[in-house]
Structures are given as C-alpha cells and as structure tokens.
Amino acid sequence: MNGWTRKMLRVDLSEGSTWIEDIDEEILQKYLGGRGLGAYLVYTEVPPETDPLGEDNILAFCNGAMTGVKIPTGGRSSLSTLSPLTGTIFDANTGSQFGVRLRWAGFDALVIKGISPTPVWLEITPEGAKIHPADELWGKEIPDTVAALKERGSATVSIGPAGENKVLFASIADEKGRSYGRGGVGAVMGAKNLKAIRATGKEKPGIADVDIYKFVNYEAGKMVTASPRTSEGLPEFGTSVLVNLMNWYGVLPSRNFQRGEYEFAEEISGERLKDEYLQKRGACWSCPIGCKRVTQVGDEKGEGPEYESIYALGSSLDIHDFDTIISANYLCNRIGMDTISCGATIACAMELEEKGKLDTELAFGRADLLLQTVEDIAYKRGLGAEIAEGSKRLSERYDMPEVAMQVKGLEFPAYDPRGMQGQGLLYATSNRGACHLRGNMLGPELLGAPKMLDRHASSGKAGILIVIQHTNTVIDSIGMCKFVNFAIGDDFFARLMTSITGVKYETQDLQLAGERIWNLERLYNLRAGFTEKDDNLPPRFLNEPLQEGGSAGHVVHLDEMLAEYYRFRGWSTDGIPSEKKLKALGLAELEMEQENA
C-alpha cells in the first residue's frame, strides 16, 4: 500500500517520551485514515468516562491517503479526541499545511497523551518527535507563536490564550487562520500544557499506480473547473455568498434563532465583503477552488469571515456593523476560539438578558461590547468566564436551557432547520452535536445538488441524509475537502483511493467504510451515556413556527423523520445499532472487546 505510510508517532507528555509504531494495514483499509482512524483510536484507547481535560485523553492528528497528494483539495487532515464541550467522540478538520507536512514527515498519525508539568512545544521530523520548553511562548497569540517557530519547509499549529485558559470551545490554528475549530480541541491541547506543534517533512507520498492516478486526477480537475459552484461561486465570493441567499429562503438566523431572516443582511453580505473588504483570494494546499478570503479592516488584515462566522458574530447577535464583525472574527482567530460556538453562546447570553435572567449590559445589537466580550471569554473575565463554558452550561446555570441553541452540547451553525427539514434531522443525529459538516442538506434542499428536494417535506429525507452522512465521513477520512463533492462524487473518490493505495476500492466499499465509521462513533456515544433522547432539537424548532420570511409558519417534524432514520440505519427504535448491523460492518467483535475491557 503506497498511499499510507503505515507509521504512527506517539508522544506521552507525562513521561516525556516519544516513539514510532506501525499501524495495522487492516485498520487503515477498514477506517481509511483521517476521521475514521481517529474514531478507531479514540474508541479503543479513551474510555468515555475519561476526563477530557485529563492526561488519559488523546489528541489524534490523523491523515488520509489523499493528504499531501497533489489532487484537488488534497490538503485536509483530521484531529480526534473526547470533547470537553460535548462529552462525545469528536473530530475537527482543517486545510492547514500542518497535516501535509506531518504526512511528508512519514506519519499517518500523531497521537499525544499525558500532561506536561511545564509548557512545551513539539517538533516533528522524519526521525520522530522532540519536546521543547515553551515558557516564552505561553501567553502569546497564535500568529506570534507561529512566527516564533517558523522555519522553511515546516508548518505549525498552535493554541492561543483561549486554549491555555481551557475555554471549552477553544480551537487550534495556524498562521493562515485555518483551524481545527470546534468542540474544544484547543482546551484539550491547553490542558496538556502543549502550546504548539511544528511538523517538518519533504517526502511526498508514494503512488501505487501512477498512470491511473494521473488520468483520474486529470478528469477530477476538469470536473472541478467545469462546475459553476467550484469554479465561479465559491472562488468569487467564498462561503459568505450564502448570506443573502439564506436570508431569502428565511433560514438566516437572527437574535439567537428567534427569527429566520435578518433585515440588515445586505450590510453583512458576501457581495459587500467582496466589494469593500476583500484584498485577495486564498486557497488551502492543492486546492483549485480558492474559497478563502483575505480581508482588511483598518490596519489589520486577516482571513474571513466565513458565512458561519458572519451569522455567529453578526445576525445572531443582531449586529450589522461589518467592521466589528470582521474584527471579532480576526480576534477569535488570534486568540484561538471557534467563532460559531463563541457567537452562539454570546447570543444565548443576550437572550438570557432579554428574558430578565441575566443582569448585564450585553444585549442584542450591542456591537460596541462585542470585541471586549470575546476577549473576556478567552481570559475568563467576569461574564466571559461563564460564556466560556458554552451555551448548554450557561443556560442551565440560569434555569433556562431552552434558549441554548445546541444539540449534544454543540452550538448550531447558520441554517434554521424550520426551513430545511432534512437539516433538522442532520443536526439531531450528528454524532458530534449540531453540525452542518456531518451531512449538509444545503445541496439537495436549497441548491439542487445533486437534485432538488422539497425543503419543507419531512418524509423521504432519511435515506438521502444517510448517504450524504456516509459520503462526508469518507471525505473526512481520505483527506479531501467537502466542497470538491459539488463537482466529483464517490466514484472518483474510489478510483483515486485505488490508484494511490493499491487497494481495490469500489464506490460501495467507501460507503460501507463511511457507515462503519459512523456506527463506531455512535457506539462510543452510547457507551458515554447518550441515548435517543439526545437525538433532539431545542424546543424552539419543534414548537415555535417562524413568524416571517421565506420559511414562515414552519416547525421541524422531527419524530417522524427520526423513526424513519433509525429504521433505515438498521437500528432499534431507541437508536441502538442491531447485532446484525454490527456484524455486517465488522464491528461486533470490537464492541465486545471494549465492553469486556
């Protein structure tokens, strides 16, 4: 198998030890790498009762067979852990060059456990890992940390003050603003006293069949160029192009999802971002799409904001001062915080103030308080210390859990499910909580890709969602970007995997692998105490119809969709995978081993 290095680098920070070990080829074939390999490692090595911020939790940086290979979007990598925000198995994904350099150093995975007694940073080379003191780096923002460690032919990821202070939605980022963003992975890294990791590698991955690889790669590139979404829409405007479109459909959240449209959408739109703030386009490594935006406000330049950040730091807070929104996005990138959970939890606090539960000046529309609030969260000052725990804990503290827009502890992204029934089912069933990247129904429900579905219909959504969930799992595991799926599909992924690894993959093999990984994540969450009751949505979406806009009058009909979803998955009526299903996926023996461990 030329597509995988079959090497894993391990670090125990408590012992100050590092070593290299082989990865079983069968594990790579079954779980593909990336998210799949990470799920396997967390499932087999981190019991659900583990303290997410303790020494027994791991950070598993895992690459796919495509990571570091010159193909369209072959620059993605994954990070898996037990989330301190949600308590679920969790993975975050990014297009940072860190994964590429780790792969070029000869490693499919870097697994870190333990807690260093003092701040440290890791140096990764083809020879292994070295642990260096990081006392002088501790307290620095991410760009300053990365600059201090910058070296030709290397890539660095780091936490900022938010990770050091263990904010439960802290992220891990690089100098370009790309992040392992959600679920508090930065808090896990901070709890380990690990400030940064620098990977240096130059050896490109091998290709099993160069001729087939060249042909399939060429064909894939042509399709990416031919697709209007990947060759025009995303390059021209980035994800922020969705602001006006989602507002027209009535699914752009404002005031903490109390409304589904925003009267000031034009002022925070992708079109305005392009006309007034854009400096240049950018792209992740080996990406022909180039959806990144390099923007400027005043004297500061930075990346973004993405559509999700515009919602979270803008419309959801009833803030339409675009300069402030963009500056808050830059600040989150510098100090290392997930913009979605940060903004959504601030929105939760604002609604608590609106309902008289919280005595604070922080209220909807207070753009003048946003930057200070974001900074207070990172340093856990005043109300910021409470917001740093996420919306679920914040709302429960004030006896009003219904104002937390979250599933399984993870805050909602920027699509109101009352205008997208399938999206509501996605949020409820996602293994890591409310997440649009686990099987986004934006394509079939709003964009007509691969075909247009009635967005308000609830029947018949489970089947297509499950297929999309499996495809997204595969993309996360092989090391590519989900945006490429707008242009190429499972058949290209299978042919690329075959040409690069030398293992024969058919489309159905990848779908089966996606289903295997999804079910493994489900098994972990069940062991952690999650049940079908957690496959739910906040009552606002089930009981309160939108009053205005393109989705007025609608709620989410979750119960009927969820019953169909469980049936199609081969799960029991209470959401437990059947023995027959586990045997078919090759998971029965693994589950038994963990139950007996």
Coordinates of C-alpha atoms in Angstrom, one line a residue:
M1 CA 0.0 0.0 0.0
N2 CA 1.8 3.1 -1.2
G3 CA -1.0 5.5 -0.2
W4 CA -0.3 5.2 3.5
T5 CA 2.9 5.4 5.4
R6 CA 1.6 2.9 8.0
K7 CA 3.6 4.8 10.7
M8 CA 2.2 6.4 13.8
L9 CA 4.2 8.8 16.0
R10 CA 3.2 8.7 19.7
V11 CA 4.0 11.2 22.5
D12 CA 3.4 10.8 26.2
L13 CA 3.8 14.3 27.7
S14 CA 3.6 13.0 31.3
E15 CA 6.5 10.7 30.8
G16 CA 8.3 13.0 28.3
S17 CA 8.7 10.0 25.9
T18 CA 8.1 9.6 22.2
W19 CA 8.2 6.6 19.9
I20 CA 7.1 5.3 16.5
E21 CA 5.0 2.3 15.8
D22 CA 3.4 0.6 12.9
I23 CA -0.3 0.9 12.0
D24 CA -2.1 -2.4 11.2
E25 CA -2.9 -2.3 7.4
E26 CA -6.3 -3.9 8.0
I27 CA -7.2 -0.9 10.3
L28 CA -6.3 1.6 7.5
Q29 CA -8.2 -0.4 4.9
K30 CA -11.3 -0.5 7.1
Y31 CA -11.2 3.0 8.5
L32 CA -9.4 4.8 5.6
G33 CA -7.3 7.2 7.8
G34 CA -8.3 10.7 8.9
R35 CA -11.5 10.8 10.8
G36 CA -12.0 7.1 10.5
L37 CA -8.6 6.2 12.0
G38 CA -9.1 8.9 14.7
A39 CA -12.5 7.4 15.6
Y40 CA -10.9 3.9 16.0
L41 CA -8.1 5.3 18.2
V42 CA -10.5 7.2 20.5
Y43 CA -12.9 4.2 20.7
T44 CA -10.1 1.8 21.6
E45 CA -7.9 4.0 23.8
V46 CA -10.1 6.6 25.6
P47 CA -12.9 5.2 27.8
P48 CA -15.9 7.6 27.7
E49 CA -15.6 8.2 31.5
T50 CA -12.2 9.8 30.9
D51 CA -11.8 13.4 31.9
P52 CA -11.5 15.2 28.6
L53 CA -9.0 17.6 30.1
G54 CA -7.1 14.9 31.9
E55 CA -3.9 13.1 31.0
D56 CA -5.7 10.0 29.6
N57 CA -7.5 11.8 26.8
I58 CA -5.6 11.8 23.5
L59 CA -5.2 14.2 20.6
A60 CA -5.1 12.1 17.5
F61 CA -3.9 14.0 14.4
C62 CA -4.7 11.7 11.5
N63 CA -4.2 12.0 7.8
G64 CA -6.0 10.3 5.0
A65 CA -4.4 8.6 1.9
M66 CA -5.0 11.8 -0.1
T67 CA -3.4 14.2 2.5
G68 CA -0.3 15.7 0.9
V69 CA -1.1 14.2 -2.5
K70 CA -1.3 16.6 -5.4
I71 CA -5.0 16.2 -6.2
P72 CA -7.9 18.7 -6.0
T73 CA -8.2 19.6 -2.3
G74 CA -5.7 17.0 -1.1
G75 CA -4.6 19.1 1.8
R76 CA -7.1 18.2 4.6
S77 CA -6.3 16.5 7.9
S78 CA -8.3 15.5 10.9
L79 CA -8.0 15.7 14.7
S80 CA -9.9 13.3 17.0
T81 CA -10.4 13.5 20.8
L82 CA -13.0 13.3 23.6
S83 CA -14.7 16.7 23.5
P84 CA -14.7 18.7 26.8
L85 CA -17.6 20.8 25.4
T86 CA -19.9 17.9 24.4
G87 CA -18.6 14.7 26.1
T88 CA -19.0 13.0 22.7
I89 CA -16.4 11.4 20.5
F90 CA -15.2 14.4 18.4
D91 CA -13.2 15.2 15.3
A92 CA -12.2 18.5 13.8
N93 CA -10.9 19.0 10.3
T94 CA -8.8 21.6 8.6
G95 CA -7.0 22.5 5.4
S96 CA -3.8 23.7 7.2
Q97 CA -0.5 22.6 5.8
F98 CA 0.3 21.0 9.1
G99 CA -1.3 17.7 8.1
V100 CA 0.6 17.8 4.8
R101 CA 3.9 18.3 6.5
L102 CA 3.1 15.6 9.0
R103 CA 2.4 13.3 6.1
W104 CA 5.6 14.3 4.3
A105 CA 7.5 13.6 7.5
G106 CA 6.3 10.0 7.1
F107 CA 3.4 9.7 9.6
D108 CA -0.2 8.9 9.1
A109 CA -1.0 9.8 12.7
L110 CA 0.4 11.7 15.6
V111 CA -1.1 10.6 18.9
I112 CA -0.5 12.7 22.1
K113 CA -1.5 11.8 25.6
G114 CA -0.5 12.9 29.1
I115 CA 0.1 16.3 30.6
S116 CA 3.5 18.1 30.7
P117 CA 4.4 19.6 34.0
T118 CA 5.5 22.8 32.2
P119 CA 4.6 24.4 28.9
V120 CA 6.1 22.7 25.9
W121 CA 6.0 22.6 22.1
L122 CA 6.6 19.6 19.8
E123 CA 9.0 19.4 16.9
I124 CA 8.1 16.7 14.4
T125 CA 10.6 15.5 11.8
P126 CA 11.0 12.2 9.9
E127 CA 13.2 10.9 12.8
G128 CA 10.4 11.4 15.3
A129 CA 9.4 14.0 17.9
K130 CA 11.3 16.3 20.2
I131 CA 9.8 18.1 23.2
H132 CA 10.9 21.6 23.8
P133 CA 10.2 24.1 26.6
A134 CA 7.6 26.7 25.7
D135 CA 7.7 29.1 28.7
E136 CA 8.5 32.0 26.4
L137 CA 5.6 31.2 24.1
W138 CA 3.0 30.7 26.7
G139 CA 0.5 33.7 26.7
K140 CA 1.3 34.6 23.1
E141 CA -1.5 34.9 20.5
I142 CA -1.4 32.3 17.6
P143 CA 0.3 34.4 14.9
D144 CA 3.1 35.4 17.3
T145 CA 3.6 31.8 18.3
V146 CA 3.7 30.6 14.8
A147 CA 6.1 33.3 13.7
A148 CA 8.4 32.4 16.6
L149 CA 8.6 28.8 15.4
K150 CA 8.5 29.5 11.6
E151 CA 11.1 27.5 9.7
R152 CA 11.4 26.9 6.0
G153 CA 9.7 23.6 4.9
S154 CA 7.6 23.4 8.0
A155 CA 4.1 24.1 9.2
T156 CA 3.0 25.0 12.8
V157 CA -0.3 24.8 14.6
S158 CA -0.8 26.5 18.0
I159 CA -3.3 27.4 20.7
G160 CA -3.8 30.9 21.9
P161 CA -4.9 32.3 25.3
A162 CA -8.3 30.6 25.0
G163 CA -6.7 27.2 24.8
E164 CA -4.3 28.0 27.6
N165 CA -7.3 29.0 29.8
K166 CA -9.2 25.9 28.7
V167 CA -12.2 27.7 27.2
L168 CA -14.5 24.8 26.2
F169 CA -14.7 26.0 22.6
A170 CA -11.1 26.9 22.1
S171 CA -9.5 25.9 18.8
I172 CA -6.1 25.0 17.3
A173 CA -5.0 27.2 14.4
D174 CA -2.1 28.1 12.1
E175 CA -0.8 31.4 10.8
K176 CA -3.2 31.4 7.9
G177 CA -6.4 31.4 10.0
R178 CA -7.2 27.7 9.3
S179 CA -8.3 25.9 12.4
Y180 CA -9.2 22.6 14.0
G181 CA -12.1 24.6 15.1
R182 CA -15.0 23.0 17.0
G183 CA -15.6 21.1 20.2
G184 CA -12.9 22.5 22.4
V185 CA -9.9 20.7 20.9
G186 CA -7.8 23.7 21.9
A187 CA -8.8 23.3 25.5
V188 CA -7.6 19.6 25.4
M189 CA -4.2 20.8 24.0
G190 CA -4.0 23.6 26.6
A191 CA -4.8 21.2 29.4
K192 CA -1.8 19.2 28.3
N193 CA 0.4 22.3 28.5
L194 CA 1.2 21.9 24.9
K195 CA 1.5 25.3 23.2
A196 CA 2.3 24.3 19.6
I197 CA 3.4 21.6 17.2
R198 CA 5.8 22.1 14.2
A199 CA 6.0 19.5 11.5
T200 CA 8.8 19.4 9.0
G201 CA 8.6 17.0 6.1
K202 CA 9.6 16.9 2.4
E203 CA 9.0 13.3 1.2
K204 CA 5.9 13.2 -0.9
P205 CA 3.6 10.1 -0.5
G206 CA 4.0 7.2 -2.9
I207 CA 1.5 6.4 -5.7
A208 CA 0.6 2.7 -6.3
D209 CA -0.4 3.2 -10.0
V210 CA 0.9 6.4 -11.4
D211 CA -0.8 6.1 -14.8
I212 CA -4.3 5.6 -13.4
Y213 CA -3.7 8.3 -10.8
K214 CA -2.7 10.9 -13.5
F215 CA -5.7 10.1 -15.6
V216 CA -8.3 10.2 -12.7
N217 CA -6.7 13.3 -11.2
Y218 CA -6.9 15.0 -14.6
E219 CA -10.5 14.1 -15.0
A220 CA -11.3 15.2 -11.5
G221 CA -9.6 18.5 -12.1
K222 CA -11.7 19.1 -15.3
M223 CA -14.9 18.5 -13.4
V224 CA -13.9 20.9 -10.6
T225 CA -13.2 23.5 -13.3
A226 CA -16.5 22.8 -15.1
S227 CA -18.7 23.1 -12.0
P228 CA -20.1 26.6 -11.6
R229 CA -20.1 26.1 -7.8
T230 CA -16.4 25.2 -7.6
S231 CA -15.2 27.4 -10.4
E232 CA -17.3 30.5 -10.0
G233 CA -19.5 30.8 -6.9
L234 CA -17.0 29.8 -4.2
P235 CA -13.9 31.4 -5.8
E236 CA -15.8 34.6 -6.4
F237 CA -17.4 35.1 -3.1
G238 CA -16.4 32.3 -0.7
T239 CA -18.9 30.9 1.7
S240 CA -20.2 34.4 2.5
V241 CA -22.1 34.3 -0.8
L242 CA -24.7 32.4 1.2
V243 CA -25.8 35.3 3.4
N244 CA -28.3 36.9 1.0
L245 CA -29.4 33.5 -0.4
M246 CA -30.1 32.0 3.1
N247 CA -31.9 35.2 4.1
W248 CA -34.1 35.0 1.0
Y249 CA -35.1 31.4 2.0
G250 CA -35.8 32.6 5.5
V251 CA -33.2 30.4 7.2
L252 CA -30.6 33.0 8.2
P253 CA -30.8 33.0 12.0
S254 CA -31.0 36.3 13.8
R255 CA -31.4 37.1 17.5
N256 CA -30.5 33.6 18.6
F257 CA -32.8 31.9 16.1
Q258 CA -35.8 33.9 17.3
R259 CA -36.1 35.0 13.6
G260 CA -35.2 33.3 10.3
E261 CA -34.4 36.4 8.4
Y262 CA -32.3 39.5 9.0
E263 CA -33.3 42.9 7.9
F264 CA -29.7 44.1 7.6
A265 CA -28.5 41.1 5.6
E266 CA -27.3 43.2 2.7
E267 CA -24.9 45.1 5.1
I268 CA -23.1 41.8 6.1
S269 CA -23.3 40.0 2.8
G270 CA -20.7 38.3 0.7
E271 CA -21.2 40.8 -2.0
R272 CA -20.3 43.7 0.4
L273 CA -17.4 41.7 1.8
K274 CA -16.0 41.4 -1.8
D275 CA -16.6 45.0 -2.8
E276 CA -15.4 46.8 0.3
Y277 CA -13.1 44.5 2.3
L278 CA -11.5 41.8 0.1
Q279 CA -7.8 42.1 -0.5
K280 CA -7.2 38.8 -2.3
R281 CA -8.4 35.2 -2.6
G282 CA -6.6 32.3 -0.9
A283 CA -6.6 28.5 -1.0
C284 CA -5.6 25.6 1.1
W285 CA -2.8 23.4 -0.2
S286 CA -3.5 21.8 -3.6
C287 CA -7.0 23.4 -3.8
P288 CA -8.1 24.8 -7.2
I289 CA -11.3 26.2 -5.7
G290 CA -9.8 29.0 -3.5
C291 CA -12.7 29.9 -1.3
K292 CA -10.6 31.7 1.3
R293 CA -11.0 35.5 1.7
V294 CA -8.1 37.7 2.8
T295 CA -9.7 40.9 4.0
Q296 CA -8.8 44.1 5.7
V297 CA -10.4 46.4 8.3
G298 CA -8.4 49.5 9.3
D299 CA -4.8 48.5 9.6
E300 CA -5.4 44.8 10.2
K301 CA -5.6 42.0 7.6
G302 CA -6.9 38.5 8.2
E303 CA -8.8 35.6 6.9
G304 CA -12.5 35.6 6.6
P305 CA -15.1 35.9 7.9
E306 CA -16.8 32.7 6.6
Y307 CA -20.6 32.6 6.3
E308 CA -20.8 30.8 9.6
S309 CA -18.8 33.5 11.4
I310 CA -20.9 36.3 9.9
Y311 CA -24.0 34.6 11.3
A312 CA -22.5 33.8 14.7
L313 CA -20.8 37.2 15.3
G314 CA -23.4 39.2 13.3
S315 CA -27.0 38.4 12.5
S316 CA -27.4 36.0 15.5
L317 CA -26.4 38.9 17.8
D318 CA -28.4 41.5 15.8
I319 CA -25.1 43.2 14.9
H320 CA -24.7 44.5 11.4
D321 CA -21.6 46.7 11.9
F322 CA -19.4 44.8 9.4
D323 CA -16.2 46.3 10.6
T324 CA -16.9 45.0 14.1
I325 CA -18.0 41.6 12.9
I326 CA -14.8 41.1 10.8
S327 CA -12.6 42.4 13.7
A328 CA -14.2 39.9 16.1
N329 CA -13.5 37.2 13.6
Y330 CA -9.9 38.2 13.4
L331 CA -9.7 38.3 17.2
C332 CA -11.2 34.8 17.5
N333 CA -8.5 33.6 15.1
R334 CA -5.7 35.2 17.0
I335 CA -6.7 34.0 20.5
G336 CA -7.9 30.6 19.2
M337 CA -11.7 30.3 19.6
D338 CA -14.4 28.6 17.5
T339 CA -16.4 31.5 16.0
I340 CA -19.6 29.5 15.8
S341 CA -19.8 28.4 19.5
C342 CA -18.4 31.8 20.6
G343 CA -21.0 33.8 18.9
A344 CA -23.8 31.4 19.6
T345 CA -23.1 31.4 23.3
I346 CA -22.9 35.2 23.3
A347 CA -26.4 35.1 21.6
C348 CA -27.6 32.8 24.4
A349 CA -26.4 35.3 27.0
M350 CA -28.1 38.1 25.1
E351 CA -31.4 36.3 25.2
L352 CA -31.0 35.5 28.8
E353 CA -30.6 39.3 29.3
E354 CA -33.6 39.9 27.2
K355 CA -35.7 37.4 29.2
G356 CA -34.6 39.1 32.5
K357 CA -32.5 36.1 33.6
L358 CA -29.1 37.8 33.4
D359 CA -28.2 41.2 34.7
T360 CA -25.7 42.6 32.1
E361 CA -25.3 45.3 29.6
L362 CA -24.6 42.7 27.0
A363 CA -27.7 42.7 24.8
F364 CA -28.8 42.2 21.2
G365 CA -27.4 44.9 18.9
R366 CA -24.5 45.9 21.3
A367 CA -21.8 46.0 18.7
D368 CA -19.8 48.2 21.0
L369 CA -19.4 45.4 23.5
L370 CA -18.6 42.5 21.1
L371 CA -14.8 42.8 21.0
Q372 CA -14.4 43.2 24.7
T373 CA -16.7 40.3 25.3
V374 CA -14.8 38.0 23.0
E375 CA -11.6 38.9 24.8
D376 CA -13.2 38.4 28.2
I377 CA -14.2 34.9 27.2
A378 CA -10.6 34.0 26.2
Y379 CA -9.2 35.2 29.5
K380 CA -12.3 34.1 31.6
R381 CA -13.0 37.5 33.0
G382 CA -16.4 38.3 34.5
L383 CA -19.3 37.1 32.5
G384 CA -16.8 35.9 29.9
A385 CA -15.9 33.1 32.3
E386 CA -19.5 31.8 32.2
I387 CA -19.8 32.1 28.4
A388 CA -16.5 30.2 28.1
E389 CA -18.4 27.1 29.2
G390 CA -20.7 27.0 26.2
S391 CA -24.4 27.7 25.8
K392 CA -25.7 24.5 27.3
R393 CA -24.0 25.1 30.7
L394 CA -24.6 28.8 30.6
S395 CA -28.4 28.4 30.0
E396 CA -28.7 25.7 32.7
R397 CA -26.9 27.9 35.2
Y398 CA -29.8 30.4 34.8
D399 CA -32.5 27.8 34.7
M400 CA -33.5 28.4 31.1
P401 CA -32.0 25.6 29.0
E402 CA -34.4 26.2 26.1
V403 CA -32.5 29.3 25.0
A404 CA -29.4 27.3 24.2
M405 CA -29.3 26.6 20.5
Q406 CA -27.4 23.3 20.8
V407 CA -27.5 19.6 20.2
K408 CA -25.4 17.3 22.5
G409 CA -23.7 20.5 23.8
L410 CA -22.5 21.8 20.4
E411 CA -23.9 25.1 19.2
F412 CA -25.9 25.4 15.9
P413 CA -24.4 26.6 12.6
A414 CA -26.1 29.1 10.4
Y415 CA -29.1 27.4 9.0
D416 CA -32.5 27.5 10.7
P417 CA -33.9 23.9 10.3
R418 CA -37.5 25.1 10.3
G419 CA -36.9 26.0 6.7
M420 CA -34.9 22.8 6.0
Q421 CA -36.5 19.7 7.4
G422 CA -33.6 17.4 6.4
Q423 CA -31.1 19.8 8.1
G424 CA -33.1 19.4 11.3
L425 CA -32.7 15.7 11.1
L426 CA -29.0 16.1 10.4
Y427 CA -28.5 18.3 13.5
A428 CA -30.4 15.8 15.7
T429 CA -28.5 12.8 14.6
S430 CA -24.9 14.1 14.2
N431 CA -22.5 12.2 16.3
R432 CA -20.7 15.3 17.4
G433 CA -23.7 17.6 18.0
A434 CA -25.3 20.3 15.9
C435 CA -23.1 20.3 12.8
H436 CA -23.7 21.1 9.2
L437 CA -20.5 19.3 8.1
R438 CA -21.7 15.9 9.0
G439 CA -24.1 15.6 6.0
N440 CA -25.2 19.1 5.0
M441 CA -28.6 19.1 3.3
L442 CA -27.9 22.5 1.8
G443 CA -27.3 20.9 -1.6
P444 CA -30.5 18.9 -2.0
E445 CA -32.8 21.2 -0.1
L446 CA -31.7 24.6 -1.3
L447 CA -29.2 24.4 -4.1
G448 CA -30.5 21.5 -6.1
A449 CA -27.3 19.4 -5.8
P450 CA -27.4 16.6 -6.7
K451 CA -31.2 17.1 -7.1
M452 CA -33.7 19.5 -5.6
L453 CA -35.9 18.2 -2.8
D454 CA -38.9 19.9 -1.2
R455 CA -37.3 21.5 1.7
H456 CA -40.5 21.6 3.8
A457 CA -41.2 17.9 3.2
S458 CA -40.3 15.6 6.1
S459 CA -40.9 12.2 4.5
G460 CA -38.2 10.6 2.4
K461 CA -35.4 12.7 3.9
A462 CA -33.7 9.9 6.0
G463 CA -32.4 7.9 3.1
I464 CA -30.6 10.7 1.2
L465 CA -29.3 12.1 4.5
I466 CA -27.7 8.8 5.5
V467 CA -25.9 8.5 2.1
I468 CA -24.7 12.1 2.5
Q469 CA -23.5 11.4 6.0
H470 CA -21.5 8.4 4.8
T471 CA -20.0 10.4 1.9
N472 CA -19.0 13.2 4.2
T473 CA -17.4 10.6 6.6
V474 CA -15.4 9.2 3.7
I475 CA -14.2 12.7 2.6
D476 CA -13.1 13.5 6.2
S477 CA -11.3 10.2 6.3
I478 CA -9.4 10.2 3.0
G479 CA -8.1 13.8 3.4
M480 CA -10.1 15.9 0.9
C481 CA -12.5 18.9 1.2
K482 CA -16.3 18.6 1.2
F483 CA -16.5 21.4 -1.4
V484 CA -15.0 19.1 -4.0
N485 CA -18.1 17.0 -3.7
F486 CA -20.0 19.7 -5.6
A487 CA -18.0 18.6 -8.6
I488 CA -17.0 15.0 -8.2
G489 CA -18.6 12.0 -6.4
D490 CA -17.9 8.7 -4.7
D491 CA -16.8 7.0 -8.0
F492 CA -13.9 9.5 -8.3
F493 CA -13.0 9.0 -4.6
A494 CA -12.9 5.3 -5.1
R495 CA -10.7 5.5 -8.2
L496 CA -8.3 7.9 -6.5
M497 CA -8.1 5.7 -3.5
T498 CA -7.4 2.7 -5.6
S499 CA -4.7 4.4 -7.7
I500 CA -2.9 5.9 -4.7
T501 CA -3.1 3.0 -2.2
G502 CA -3.1 0.0 -4.5
V503 CA -6.1 -1.4 -2.6
K504 CA -9.1 -2.0 -4.8
Y505 CA -12.0 0.2 -3.7
E506 CA -15.4 0.3 -5.3
T507 CA -18.0 3.0 -4.6
Q508 CA -19.9 0.6 -2.3
D509 CA -16.7 -0.1 -0.4
L510 CA -16.3 3.5 0.6
Q511 CA -20.0 3.8 1.5
L512 CA -19.6 0.8 3.7
A513 CA -16.5 2.3 5.3
G514 CA -18.4 5.5 5.9
E515 CA -21.2 3.5 7.5
R516 CA -18.7 1.6 9.7
I517 CA -17.1 4.8 11.0
W518 CA -20.5 6.4 11.6
N519 CA -21.7 3.4 13.6
L520 CA -18.4 3.2 15.6
E521 CA -18.9 6.9 16.6
R522 CA -22.5 6.1 17.6
L523 CA -21.3 3.1 19.8
Y524 CA -18.9 5.4 21.6
N525 CA -21.5 7.9 22.4
L526 CA -23.9 5.2 23.6
R527 CA -21.2 4.0 25.9
A528 CA -20.8 7.6 27.1
G529 CA -24.4 7.6 28.2
F530 CA -26.1 9.3 25.2
T531 CA -29.5 7.9 24.2
E532 CA -32.1 8.5 21.6
K533 CA -33.3 11.4 23.8
D534 CA -30.2 13.3 22.8
D535 CA -31.1 13.0 19.1
N536 CA -33.3 16.0 19.6
L537 CA -33.6 19.7 18.8
P538 CA -34.2 22.7 21.1
P539 CA -38.0 23.1 21.6
R540 CA -37.9 26.4 19.7
F541 CA -37.6 24.5 16.4
L542 CA -40.2 21.9 17.3
N543 CA -42.9 24.1 18.7
E544 CA -42.4 27.7 17.6
P545 CA -43.2 28.5 13.9
L546 CA -41.2 31.2 12.3
Q547 CA -43.3 34.3 12.0
E548 CA -41.8 36.0 9.0
G549 CA -39.7 35.4 5.9
G550 CA -39.4 32.6 3.4
S551 CA -40.0 29.8 6.0
A552 CA -42.8 31.4 8.0
G553 CA -45.3 29.1 9.6
H554 CA -43.0 26.0 9.7
V555 CA -41.6 23.9 12.5
V556 CA -39.4 20.8 12.3
H557 CA -41.3 17.5 12.2
L558 CA -38.5 15.5 13.9
D559 CA -40.3 12.5 15.3
E560 CA -41.5 11.0 12.0
M561 CA -38.1 11.7 10.4
L562 CA -36.2 10.2 13.3
A563 CA -38.2 6.9 13.2
E564 CA -37.5 6.5 9.5
Y565 CA -33.9 7.3 10.1
Y566 CA -33.4 4.6 12.7
R567 CA -35.2 2.1 10.6
F568 CA -33.1 2.9 7.5
R569 CA -29.9 2.6 9.6
G570 CA -30.8 -0.8 10.9
W571 CA -31.0 0.5 14.5
S572 CA -33.6 -0.3 17.1
T573 CA -36.4 2.1 17.8
D574 CA -34.3 3.6 20.6
G575 CA -31.4 4.3 18.3
I576 CA -29.1 1.3 19.1
P577 CA -27.3 -0.5 16.2
S578 CA -28.6 -4.0 15.9
E579 CA -26.3 -7.0 16.3
K580 CA -27.0 -7.9 12.7
K581 CA -25.8 -4.4 11.6
L582 CA -22.7 -4.6 13.7
K583 CA -21.7 -8.0 12.3
A584 CA -22.3 -6.7 8.8
L585 CA -19.9 -3.8 9.4
G586 CA -17.3 -5.9 11.2
L587 CA -17.9 -4.0 14.5
A588 CA -19.4 -6.8 16.7
E589 CA -16.1 -8.2 17.9
L590 CA -14.6 -4.8 18.5
E591 CA -17.6 -3.7 20.6
M592 CA -17.4 -6.9 22.6
E593 CA -13.7 -6.3 23.3
Q594 CA -14.4 -2.8 24.6
E595 CA -17.3 -4.0 26.8
N596 CA -15.0 -6.6 28.4
A597 CA -12.1 -4.2 28.8

